[in-house]
JSON list of C-alpha atoms in Angstrom, two decimals:
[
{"chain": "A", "resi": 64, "resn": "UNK", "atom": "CA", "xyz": [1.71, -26.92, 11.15]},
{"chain": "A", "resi": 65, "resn": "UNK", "atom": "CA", "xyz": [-1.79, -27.81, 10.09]},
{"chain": "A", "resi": 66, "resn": "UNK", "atom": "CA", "xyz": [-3.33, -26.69, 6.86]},
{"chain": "A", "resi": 67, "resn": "UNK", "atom": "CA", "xyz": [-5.75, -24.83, 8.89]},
{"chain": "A", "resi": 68, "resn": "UNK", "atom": "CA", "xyz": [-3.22, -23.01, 11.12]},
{"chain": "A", "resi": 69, "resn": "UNK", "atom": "CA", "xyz": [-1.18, -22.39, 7.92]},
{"chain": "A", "resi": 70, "resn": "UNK", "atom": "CA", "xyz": [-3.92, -20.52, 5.70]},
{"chain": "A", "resi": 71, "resn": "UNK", "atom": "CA", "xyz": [-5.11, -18.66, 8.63]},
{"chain": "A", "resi": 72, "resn": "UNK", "atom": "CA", "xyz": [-1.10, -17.54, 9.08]},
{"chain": "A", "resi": 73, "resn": "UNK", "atom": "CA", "xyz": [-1.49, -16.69, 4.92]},
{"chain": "A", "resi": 74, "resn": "UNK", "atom": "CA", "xyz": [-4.68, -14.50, 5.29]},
{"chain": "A", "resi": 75, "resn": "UNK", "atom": "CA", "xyz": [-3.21, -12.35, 8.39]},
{"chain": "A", "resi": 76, "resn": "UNK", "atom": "CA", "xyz": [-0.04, -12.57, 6.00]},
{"chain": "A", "resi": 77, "resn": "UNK", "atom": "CA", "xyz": [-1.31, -11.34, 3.19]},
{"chain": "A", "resi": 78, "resn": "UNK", "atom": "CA", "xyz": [-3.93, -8.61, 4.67]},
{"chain": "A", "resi": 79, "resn": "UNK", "atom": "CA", "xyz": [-0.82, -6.83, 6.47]},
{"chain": "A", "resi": 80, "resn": "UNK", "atom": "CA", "xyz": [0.85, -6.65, 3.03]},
{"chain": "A", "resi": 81, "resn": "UNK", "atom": "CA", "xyz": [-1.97, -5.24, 1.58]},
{"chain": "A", "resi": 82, "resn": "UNK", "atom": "CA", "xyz": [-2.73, -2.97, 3.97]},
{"chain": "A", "resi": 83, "resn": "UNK", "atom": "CA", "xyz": [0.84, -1.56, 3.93]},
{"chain": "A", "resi": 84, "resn": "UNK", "atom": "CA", "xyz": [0.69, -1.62, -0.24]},
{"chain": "A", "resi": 85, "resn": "UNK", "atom": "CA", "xyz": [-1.68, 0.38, 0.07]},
{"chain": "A", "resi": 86, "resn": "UNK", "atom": "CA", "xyz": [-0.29, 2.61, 2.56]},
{"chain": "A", "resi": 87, "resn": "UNK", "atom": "CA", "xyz": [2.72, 2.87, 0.76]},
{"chain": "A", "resi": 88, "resn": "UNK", "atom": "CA", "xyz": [0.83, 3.70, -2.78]},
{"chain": "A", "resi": 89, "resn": "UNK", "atom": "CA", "xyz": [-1.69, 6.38, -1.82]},
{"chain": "A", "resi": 90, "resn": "UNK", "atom": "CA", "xyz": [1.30, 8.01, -0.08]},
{"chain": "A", "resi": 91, "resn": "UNK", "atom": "CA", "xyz": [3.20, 7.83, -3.55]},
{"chain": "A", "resi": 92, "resn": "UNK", "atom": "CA", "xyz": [0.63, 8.92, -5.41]},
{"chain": "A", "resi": 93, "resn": "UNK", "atom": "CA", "xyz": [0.22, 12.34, -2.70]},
{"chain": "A", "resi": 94, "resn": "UNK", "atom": "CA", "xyz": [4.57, 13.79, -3.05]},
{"chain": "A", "resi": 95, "resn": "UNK", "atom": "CA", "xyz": [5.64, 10.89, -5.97]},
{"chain": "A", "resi": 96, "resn": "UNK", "atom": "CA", "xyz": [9.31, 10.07, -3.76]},
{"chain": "A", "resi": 97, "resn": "UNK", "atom": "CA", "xyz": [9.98, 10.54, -0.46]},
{"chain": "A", "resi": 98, "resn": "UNK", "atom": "CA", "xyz": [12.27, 8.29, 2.58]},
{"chain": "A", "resi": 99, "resn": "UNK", "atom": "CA", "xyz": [8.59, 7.17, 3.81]},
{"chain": "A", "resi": 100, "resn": "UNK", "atom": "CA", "xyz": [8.00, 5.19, 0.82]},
{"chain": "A", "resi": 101, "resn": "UNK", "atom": "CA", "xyz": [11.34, 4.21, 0.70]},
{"chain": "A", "resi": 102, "resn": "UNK", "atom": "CA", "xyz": [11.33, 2.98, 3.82]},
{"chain": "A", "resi": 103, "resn": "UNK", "atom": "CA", "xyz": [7.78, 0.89, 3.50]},
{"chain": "A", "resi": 104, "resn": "UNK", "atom": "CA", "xyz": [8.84, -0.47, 0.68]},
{"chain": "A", "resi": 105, "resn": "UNK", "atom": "CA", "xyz": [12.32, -1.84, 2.47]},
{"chain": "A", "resi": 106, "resn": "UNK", "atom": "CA", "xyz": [10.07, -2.76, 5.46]},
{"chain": "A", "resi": 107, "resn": "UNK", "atom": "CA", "xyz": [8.61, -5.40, 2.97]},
{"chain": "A", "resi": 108, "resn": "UNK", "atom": "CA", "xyz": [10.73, -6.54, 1.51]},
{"chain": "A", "resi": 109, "resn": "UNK", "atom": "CA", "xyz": [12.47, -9.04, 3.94]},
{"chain": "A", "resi": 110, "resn": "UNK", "atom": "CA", "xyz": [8.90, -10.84, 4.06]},
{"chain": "A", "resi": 111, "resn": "UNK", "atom": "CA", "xyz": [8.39, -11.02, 0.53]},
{"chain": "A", "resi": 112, "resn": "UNK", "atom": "CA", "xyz": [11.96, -12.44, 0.63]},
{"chain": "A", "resi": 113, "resn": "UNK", "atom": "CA", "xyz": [11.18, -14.30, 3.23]},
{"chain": "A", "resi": 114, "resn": "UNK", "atom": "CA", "xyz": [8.49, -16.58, 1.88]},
{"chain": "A", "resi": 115, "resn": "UNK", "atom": "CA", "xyz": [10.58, -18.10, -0.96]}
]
């Protein structure tokens, strides 16, 4: 994999995580605890896992 093909695979990498952050924190903020942001929050975590 080429450095190019490899930071363009990092910014579509990283702008789905943020996107789904964010997701997941505005919908925290609105009812605190609920299984959604449970489950968003499990739903990343085998990628952040993922990258080590």
């Amino acid at each position: 994999m080429s450095l190019l093909q490899f930071s363009g695979l990092f910014v579509v990498w990283l702008l789905c995580t943020l996107f789904i952050a964010t997701l997941t924190w505005f919908e925290f903020r609105r009812v605190r605890f609920n299984f959604n942001v449970f489950f968003s929050l499990l739903f990343c975590s085998p990628f952040s896992s993922a990258s080590r």
